[in-house]
C-alpha cells in the first residue's frame, strides 16, 4: 500500500513539473508559488536531488533587489488565473506578484541538505542559497517589522498562505473597496464557489494590490501604508524555524556572519512570540497591529507555532489542545476550531485540513517531545490520502476532498510522511 501511494505521489510531481519549477496543480494555479515550491522540493528530494535543488534555485532567481521573494512567479502567460501580471504591474523581467509568502525556504534547504546523498552537490547548492535566504529574512525584519518588535506582519491575507482564514476577517473589514477597478475572477471557474472566498473579500484583496501598486511596490512604504497589518504566530513560527535552520546550516558551511544574524533574529522573535499567547484559548493568537489587540480567533495559525522552538510547556499545551480537537473531528488538524461559529468544514482555510500544515505541526510536536499527538496527525494524513486522493485540502469531519485535485504539495508531504515512517 505504502509503495503504491509513493508511486502515485511521484506521478503527481512529474505531471505538475514544468522543468525548472512545479505548478501547484494544473488549471487553478498555473505558475510557481513560493512556499508550495519549497515544500514540494522536500518531496522531490526523495526522487531526484538535482531537480529538488533546482526548484528552490528557480524561486530565488526571481528574488527582488531589496531581498523579498515574491509569492508568485509568472513564468508563462496563462489567462486562467486572476490577478495576473497586468494587475500586479511589478515590472520585473519575468513578471512576479508584489507580495511574499511564508518563508519556509530556510527549513526546506536544511531538510534537503540533511537527507540528500550527493554531499558535494548539497554543499554547493545550499551554500549558494544561504546568503539569498538570509537577505530575505533581513528584508522581513526590516520591512515588515519597522518598529523592531521581533515579529513581522503580513500586509495582505495572501501573504499568510492561509488566504481565507477567519483570523483576517475583522481586520480585513476595515479595508475599503472604493476605487477597485472591475475584474473577472477565475478561481470560481476551476473550483466550487462555495469553497472559495466571497466577492466582497475579493474586492478587498484587489484594493490592497491597487494601493501597493500605486506606491510602486516600494517596501520602505508598504507596511505603514497598509490598512491591514496582522502578526500571525504561524507565519512567524515558520520564519523563526527557518532562521534556526539557516543558522545551523551556516555553521556547517562556515558562514559565521549569517549564523550570528539568524540567531539574533531568532532570539528576539521567540521572546516576542510569548506576547501572542492566550491562556483563555490555550494557544497563540494573531495580533492586529493596527489596533494593538489580539484577535480572538482559534485557528490553526496559533497551533503551527510549534514549528518554532517555543517553550516546552507551550508545546505541551498545544498538544493538549490538539488532543481535544481530535475528539471533535475525524481527521486532524482542522484549520479552525469546529466549535467556533465561523467554522466551515468546506471553505478554504476556515475549517478544512491541509497536509502541509499537518506536516509542520507534526514536525514541531515531534521535536518538542509530543510524539503521540504527532503520530495521530501523520496517521490521519495518510488516511485522508487513502480515502480521498491527493486533494488541495479536506473536510475534517468526513474527509471529503476539496479545492484543486492532483495537488503537488499534498503529494510532496505524503512522500515525506512515508519516508519518515521508513516506507
Ligand atoms: C492558495 C493557498 C496558498 C497556496 C496557493 C497555491 O492560494 O491559500 O497557500 O500557496 O493556493 O497552492
Coordinates of C-alpha atoms and ligand atoms in Angstrom, one line a residue:
X1 CA 0.0 0.0 0.0
X2 CA 2.7 2.5 1.1
X3 CA 4.7 1.8 -2.1
X4 CA 1.6 2.4 -4.3
X5 CA 0.9 5.7 -2.6
X6 CA 4.5 6.7 -3.0
X7 CA 4.4 5.9 -6.7
X8 CA 1.1 7.9 -7.1
X9 CA 2.6 10.9 -5.3
X10 CA 5.7 10.7 -7.6
X11 CA 3.5 10.6 -10.6
X12 CA 1.7 13.8 -9.5
X13 CA 5.0 15.6 -9.0
X14 CA 6.1 14.6 -12.5
X15 CA 2.8 15.6 -14.0
X16 CA 3.0 19.2 -12.5
X17 CA 6.7 19.6 -13.2
X18 CA 7.4 22.4 -15.8
X19 CA 11.2 21.6 -16.0
X20 CA 12.7 24.1 -13.5
X21 CA 9.6 24.7 -11.3
X22 CA 6.5 22.8 -10.4
X23 CA 2.9 24.2 -10.6
X24 CA 0.7 23.6 -7.5
X25 CA -1.9 22.0 -9.7
X26 CA -3.0 22.0 -13.3
X27 CA -5.6 24.7 -14.2
X28 CA -6.3 26.5 -10.9
X29 CA -2.7 27.5 -10.2
X30 CA -0.6 27.6 -13.4
X31 CA 2.6 29.4 -12.1
X32 CA 5.2 28.9 -9.4
X33 CA 4.1 29.6 -5.9
X34 CA 6.7 30.4 -3.2
X35 CA 6.0 28.1 -0.3
X36 CA 4.5 25.5 -2.5
X37 CA 7.8 25.2 -4.3
X38 CA 9.9 25.0 -1.1
X39 CA 7.7 22.3 0.4
X40 CA 7.5 20.5 -3.0
X41 CA 11.3 20.4 -3.2
X42 CA 11.4 18.4 0.1
X43 CA 9.3 15.7 -1.5
X44 CA 11.2 15.9 -4.8
X45 CA 14.4 15.4 -2.9
X46 CA 13.4 11.7 -2.3
X47 CA 13.1 11.2 -6.1
X48 CA 15.6 13.5 -7.9
X49 CA 18.1 15.5 -5.8
X50 CA 19.3 17.8 -8.6
X51 CA 15.7 18.6 -9.5
X52 CA 14.8 19.4 -5.9
X53 CA 17.6 22.0 -5.6
X54 CA 16.6 23.5 -8.9
X55 CA 13.1 24.0 -7.6
X56 CA 14.4 26.4 -4.9
X57 CA 17.1 27.9 -7.1
X58 CA 14.4 28.9 -9.7
X59 CA 12.4 30.6 -7.0
X60 CA 15.4 32.6 -5.7
X61 CA 16.3 33.6 -9.3
X62 CA 13.3 35.9 -9.0
X63 CA 14.2 37.4 -5.7
X64 CA 13.9 41.2 -5.7
X65 CA 16.8 43.6 -5.2
X66 CA 15.5 44.5 -1.7
X67 CA 15.6 40.9 -0.7
X68 CA 11.9 40.0 -1.0
X69 CA 11.0 36.7 -2.6
X70 CA 7.6 37.1 -4.3
X71 CA 4.6 34.8 -3.7
X72 CA 4.1 34.0 -7.4
X73 CA 6.4 33.9 -10.4
X74 CA 4.5 34.1 -13.6
X75 CA 6.9 32.1 -15.8
X76 CA 4.5 31.7 -18.6
X77 CA 1.5 33.6 -19.9
X78 CA -1.8 32.0 -18.7
X79 CA -5.2 33.6 -18.9
X80 CA -6.7 31.1 -16.5
X81 CA -5.6 33.0 -13.3
X82 CA -6.7 36.2 -11.7
X83 CA -4.9 38.5 -10.7
X84 CA -2.2 38.1 -13.4
X85 CA 0.8 40.3 -14.2
X86 CA -1.3 43.0 -15.7
X87 CA -2.9 43.7 -12.3
X88 CA 0.3 43.4 -10.2
X89 CA 2.4 45.5 -12.6
X90 CA 5.7 44.9 -10.7
X91 CA 7.8 45.5 -13.9
X92 CA 10.1 42.5 -13.3
X93 CA 12.0 40.9 -16.2
X94 CA 9.9 37.8 -15.5
X95 CA 6.6 39.1 -14.0
X96 CA 6.0 38.3 -10.3
X97 CA 3.4 39.3 -7.8
X98 CA 4.4 42.1 -5.4
X99 CA 3.8 40.4 -2.0
X100 CA 5.5 37.5 -0.3
X101 CA 4.5 34.2 1.3
X102 CA 5.6 32.1 4.4
X103 CA 9.4 31.9 4.4
X104 CA 9.8 28.2 4.6
X105 CA 12.9 28.1 2.4
X106 CA 15.4 28.0 5.3
X107 CA 13.7 25.0 6.8
X108 CA 13.4 23.3 3.4
X109 CA 17.0 23.8 2.4
X110 CA 18.3 22.4 5.6
X111 CA 15.9 19.4 5.4
X112 CA 17.1 18.7 1.8
X113 CA 20.7 19.2 2.9
X114 CA 20.3 16.7 5.7
X115 CA 18.7 14.0 3.6
X116 CA 20.4 14.0 0.3
X117 CA 23.1 11.6 -0.7
X118 CA 25.2 13.7 -3.1
X119 CA 27.2 15.7 -0.5
X120 CA 29.2 17.8 -2.9
X121 CA 26.0 18.9 -4.6
X122 CA 24.3 19.6 -1.2
X123 CA 27.2 21.8 0.0
X124 CA 27.4 23.7 -3.2
X125 CA 23.7 24.3 -3.7
X126 CA 22.9 25.0 -0.1
X127 CA 26.0 27.2 0.2
X128 CA 24.8 29.4 -2.7
X129 CA 21.3 29.7 -1.3
X130 CA 22.2 30.7 2.2
X131 CA 23.0 34.4 1.5
X132 CA 19.9 34.7 -0.5
X133 CA 17.7 33.3 2.2
X134 CA 19.5 35.4 4.8
X135 CA 18.7 38.5 2.6
X136 CA 15.1 37.5 2.5
X137 CA 14.9 37.2 6.3
X138 CA 16.7 40.5 6.8
X139 CA 14.1 42.0 4.4
X140 CA 11.3 40.7 6.6
X141 CA 12.6 42.2 9.8
X142 CA 13.5 45.5 8.1
X143 CA 10.3 45.9 6.0
X144 CA 7.6 44.1 8.0
X145 CA 8.8 45.0 11.5
X146 CA 9.8 48.6 11.2
X147 CA 9.3 49.2 14.9
X148 CA 11.7 46.3 15.8
X149 CA 9.2 44.3 17.8
X150 CA 10.8 41.0 16.9
X151 CA 7.8 39.7 14.9
X152 CA 6.8 40.5 11.3
X153 CA 3.4 41.5 10.0
X154 CA 1.7 40.4 6.8
X155 CA 0.1 43.2 4.9
X156 CA -2.2 41.1 2.6
X157 CA -4.1 37.9 3.6
X158 CA -2.5 36.2 0.6
X159 CA 0.9 36.6 2.2
X160 CA -0.2 34.4 5.1
X161 CA -0.5 31.3 2.9
X162 CA -3.8 30.8 4.9
X163 CA -5.5 33.1 2.5
X164 CA -9.1 32.9 3.6
X165 CA -8.7 32.3 7.4
X166 CA -11.2 33.6 9.9
X167 CA -8.2 35.3 11.5
X168 CA -8.2 38.1 9.0
X169 CA -12.0 38.8 8.9
X170 CA -12.2 41.7 11.4
X171 CA -9.0 43.5 10.3
X172 CA -10.0 42.9 6.6
X173 CA -13.4 44.5 7.2
X174 CA -11.6 47.8 7.7
X175 CA -10.1 47.6 4.2
X176 CA -12.2 49.8 1.9
X177 CA -13.3 48.8 -1.6
X178 CA -13.6 52.3 -3.1
X179 CA -11.9 52.7 -6.4
X180 CA -11.5 49.0 -7.1
X181 CA -11.5 48.5 -10.8
X182 CA -13.8 45.9 -12.3
X183 CA -12.4 42.4 -12.7
X184 CA -13.4 38.9 -13.5
X185 CA -12.4 36.1 -11.1
X186 CA -11.0 32.9 -12.5
X187 CA -10.8 30.7 -9.3
X188 CA -14.5 30.1 -9.2
X189 CA -14.3 28.6 -12.8
X190 CA -11.9 25.9 -11.6
X191 CA -13.2 25.2 -8.1
X192 CA -16.6 25.1 -6.3
X193 CA -17.6 28.7 -5.5
X194 CA -18.9 27.5 -2.1
X195 CA -15.3 26.5 -1.2
X196 CA -13.8 29.9 -2.3
X197 CA -13.7 33.4 -0.9
X198 CA -16.7 35.7 -1.4
X199 CA -16.9 38.6 -3.9
X200 CA -16.7 41.2 -1.2
X201 CA -13.4 39.6 0.1
X202 CA -12.0 39.6 -3.4
X203 CA -12.7 43.3 -3.8
X204 CA -10.7 43.9 -0.7
X205 CA -7.8 41.7 -1.9
X206 CA -7.7 43.8 -5.1
X207 CA -8.0 47.1 -3.2
X208 CA -4.7 46.3 -1.4
X209 CA -3.0 45.3 -4.6
X210 CA -4.0 48.6 -6.2
X211 CA -2.8 50.5 -3.1
X212 CA 0.6 48.9 -3.1
X213 CA 0.9 49.2 -6.9
X214 CA 0.2 52.9 -6.5
X215 CA 3.3 53.1 -4.2
X216 CA 5.4 51.4 -6.9
X217 CA 5.9 48.3 -4.7
X218 CA 8.3 50.3 -2.5
X219 CA 8.7 48.1 0.6
X220 CA 10.0 51.0 2.6
X221 CA 6.4 52.4 2.4
X222 CA 4.0 49.5 2.1
X223 CA 3.9 48.3 5.7
X224 CA 3.0 51.7 7.2
X225 CA 0.6 52.5 4.3
X226 CA -1.3 49.2 4.7
X227 CA -4.7 49.3 6.5
X228 CA -4.1 45.6 7.1
X229 CA -1.2 44.6 9.3
X230 CA -1.5 41.3 11.1
X231 CA 1.1 39.4 13.1
X232 CA 0.4 35.7 12.6
X233 CA 2.0 33.3 15.1
X234 CA 2.1 30.5 12.4
X235 CA 3.8 32.7 9.8
X236 CA 6.3 34.0 12.4
X237 CA 7.0 30.4 13.6
X238 CA 7.9 29.4 10.0
X239 CA 10.2 32.4 9.8
X240 CA 11.8 31.7 13.1
X241 CA 12.2 28.0 12.3
X242 CA 13.9 29.0 9.1
X243 CA 16.2 31.3 11.0
X244 CA 17.2 28.5 13.3
X245 CA 17.8 26.1 10.4
X246 CA 19.7 28.7 8.4
X247 CA 21.9 29.3 11.4
X248 CA 22.7 25.7 11.9
X249 CA 23.4 25.2 8.2
X250 CA 25.6 28.4 8.1
X251 CA 27.7 26.9 10.9
X252 CA 28.1 23.7 9.0
X253 CA 29.0 25.6 5.8
X254 CA 31.3 28.0 7.5
X255 CA 29.3 31.2 7.0
X256 CA 29.5 32.6 10.6
X257 CA 28.1 36.0 9.8
X258 CA 24.9 34.5 8.5
X259 CA 24.7 32.2 11.5
X260 CA 25.1 35.1 14.0
X261 CA 22.5 37.3 12.3
X262 CA 19.9 34.5 12.1
X263 CA 20.4 33.6 15.8
X264 CA 19.8 37.2 16.7
X265 CA 16.5 37.3 14.8
X266 CA 15.6 34.0 16.3
X267 CA 16.2 35.0 19.9
X268 CA 14.2 38.2 19.7
X269 CA 11.4 36.6 17.8
X270 CA 11.0 33.7 20.2
X271 CA 10.9 36.1 23.1
X272 CA 8.3 38.3 21.3
X273 CA 6.2 35.3 20.4
X274 CA 5.1 35.0 24.1
X275 CA 3.1 38.2 23.7
X276 CA 0.8 36.3 21.4
X277 CA -0.1 33.5 23.9
X278 CA -3.7 33.3 25.2
X279 CA -4.4 31.3 28.4
X280 CA -8.1 31.5 27.7
X281 CA -7.8 30.0 24.2
X282 CA -4.9 27.6 25.1
X283 CA -3.0 28.7 22.1
X284 CA -1.2 31.5 20.4
X285 CA -3.3 34.2 18.6
X286 CA -2.8 36.7 15.8
X287 CA -2.2 40.3 16.7
X288 CA -4.0 43.1 14.9
X289 CA -1.0 45.5 14.7
X290 CA -3.2 48.5 13.6
X291 CA -5.3 48.2 16.8
X292 CA -2.6 46.6 19.1
X293 CA -5.0 43.9 20.2
X294 CA -5.0 40.1 20.0
X295 CA -7.5 38.6 17.5
X296 CA -9.8 36.1 19.4
X297 CA -9.9 33.6 16.6
X298 CA -8.9 30.0 17.5
X299 CA -7.3 28.9 14.2
X300 CA -4.5 26.6 13.1
X301 CA -2.1 29.6 12.9
X302 CA -1.7 29.5 16.7
X303 CA -1.0 25.7 16.7
X304 CA 1.5 26.0 13.9
X305 CA 3.6 28.0 16.4
X306 CA 5.0 24.6 17.5
X307 CA 7.1 24.6 14.3
X308 CA 9.4 27.1 16.1
X309 CA 11.3 26.3 19.3
X310 CA 8.6 27.7 21.6
X311 CA 8.9 26.8 25.3
X312 CA 8.2 23.1 26.2
X313 CA 5.2 23.9 28.4
X314 CA 3.6 25.8 25.4
X315 CA 4.2 22.9 23.1
X316 CA 2.6 20.6 25.7
X317 CA -0.4 22.9 26.0
X318 CA -0.8 22.9 22.2
X319 CA -0.5 19.1 22.3
X320 CA -3.4 19.0 24.8
X321 CA -5.5 21.4 22.6
X322 CA -4.9 19.1 19.6
X323 CA -6.0 16.1 21.5
X324 CA -9.3 17.9 22.4
X325 CA -9.7 19.0 18.7
X326 CA -9.1 15.3 17.7
X327 CA -12.2 14.3 19.6
X328 CA -14.3 16.8 17.6
X329 CA -13.2 15.8 14.1
X330 CA -12.3 12.6 12.4
X331 CA -9.2 14.0 10.7
X332 CA -6.7 16.3 12.4
X333 CA -5.9 19.2 12.1
X334 CA -8.9 21.4 11.2
X335 CA -7.8 24.9 10.2
X336 CA -10.3 26.4 12.5
X337 CA -11.9 25.3 15.8
X338 CA -15.1 23.3 15.0
X339 CA -16.9 24.9 18.0
X340 CA -16.4 28.4 16.6
X341 CA -19.3 30.0 14.9
X342 CA -17.2 30.8 11.8
X343 CA -16.1 27.2 11.3
X344 CA -16.9 25.9 7.8
X345 CA -15.7 22.4 7.0
X346 CA -15.5 23.0 3.2
X347 CA -14.5 26.6 2.7
X348 CA -10.8 27.0 2.3
X349 CA -8.7 27.8 5.4
X350 CA -11.9 28.2 7.5
X351 CA -12.1 24.6 8.7
X352 CA -10.5 22.1 6.2
X353 CA -7.4 20.1 6.8
X354 CA -4.2 20.9 4.8
X355 CA -1.4 18.3 4.7
X356 CA 1.4 20.9 4.6
X357 CA 0.3 22.4 7.9
X358 CA -0.2 18.9 9.3
X359 CA 3.4 18.2 8.3
X360 CA 4.8 21.3 10.0
X361 CA 2.8 20.9 13.2
X362 CA 3.7 17.2 13.4
X363 CA 7.4 18.0 12.9
X364 CA 7.3 20.7 15.6
X365 CA 5.4 18.4 18.1
X366 CA 7.9 15.6 17.5
X367 CA 10.8 17.9 18.3
X368 CA 9.0 19.1 21.4
X369 CA 8.6 15.5 22.7
X370 CA 4.8 15.4 21.8
X371 CA 5.2 12.2 19.8
X372 CA 1.8 10.7 20.4
X373 CA -0.2 13.7 19.0
X374 CA 2.3 13.9 16.1
X375 CA 1.7 10.3 15.3
X376 CA -2.1 10.8 15.2
X377 CA -1.6 13.7 12.8
X378 CA 0.6 11.7 10.5
X379 CA -1.8 8.7 10.6
X380 CA -4.8 11.0 9.8
X381 CA -2.9 12.5 6.9
X382 CA -2.2 9.1 5.3
X383 CA -5.8 8.0 6.0
X384 CA -7.0 11.1 4.1
X385 CA -4.9 10.2 1.1
X386 CA -6.1 6.6 1.1
X387 CA -9.7 7.7 1.3
X388 CA -9.8 10.8 -0.9
X389 CA -6.6 11.0 -3.0
X390 CA -4.3 13.9 -3.4
X391 CA -6.6 16.9 -2.9
X392 CA -5.7 20.5 -2.2
X393 CA -7.5 20.2 1.2
X394 CA -10.1 18.0 3.0
X395 CA -13.2 18.2 5.2
X396 CA -12.0 17.3 8.7
X397 CA -15.3 15.7 9.6
X398 CA -15.6 13.2 6.8
X399 CA -12.5 13.5 4.6
X400 CA -14.3 15.0 1.5
X401 CA -11.6 16.1 -1.0
X402 CA -11.9 19.9 -1.7
X403 CA -10.4 22.6 -4.0
X404 CA -8.0 21.5 -6.7
X405 CA -7.1 17.9 -7.4
X406 CA -3.8 16.1 -8.0
X407 CA -2.1 18.6 -5.8
X408 CA 1.6 18.9 -5.8
X409 CA 2.4 19.8 -2.2
X410 CA 0.0 17.3 -0.9
X411 CA 1.9 14.7 -2.8
X412 CA 5.2 16.0 -1.6
X413 CA 4.1 15.8 2.0
X414 CA 2.9 12.3 1.6
X415 CA 6.3 11.3 0.3
X416 CA 7.9 12.8 3.4
X417 CA 5.4 11.1 5.8
X418 CA 6.1 7.8 4.1
X419 CA 9.9 8.3 4.1
X420 CA 9.9 9.3 7.7
X421 CA 7.9 6.2 8.6
X422 CA 10.6 4.1 6.8
X423 CA 8.3 3.3 3.9
Ligands
LIG1 C1 -3.9 29.0 -2.2 C2 -3.4 28.8 -0.8 C3 -1.9 29.2 -0.8 C4 -1.1 28.5 -1.9 C5 -1.8 28.6 -3.2 C6 -1.2 27.7 -4.3 O1 -3.9 30.4 -2.6 O2 -4.1 29.5 0.1 O3 -1.3 29.0 0.5 O4 0.2 28.9 -1.9 O5 -3.1 28.3 -3.2 O6 -1.3 26.3 -3.8

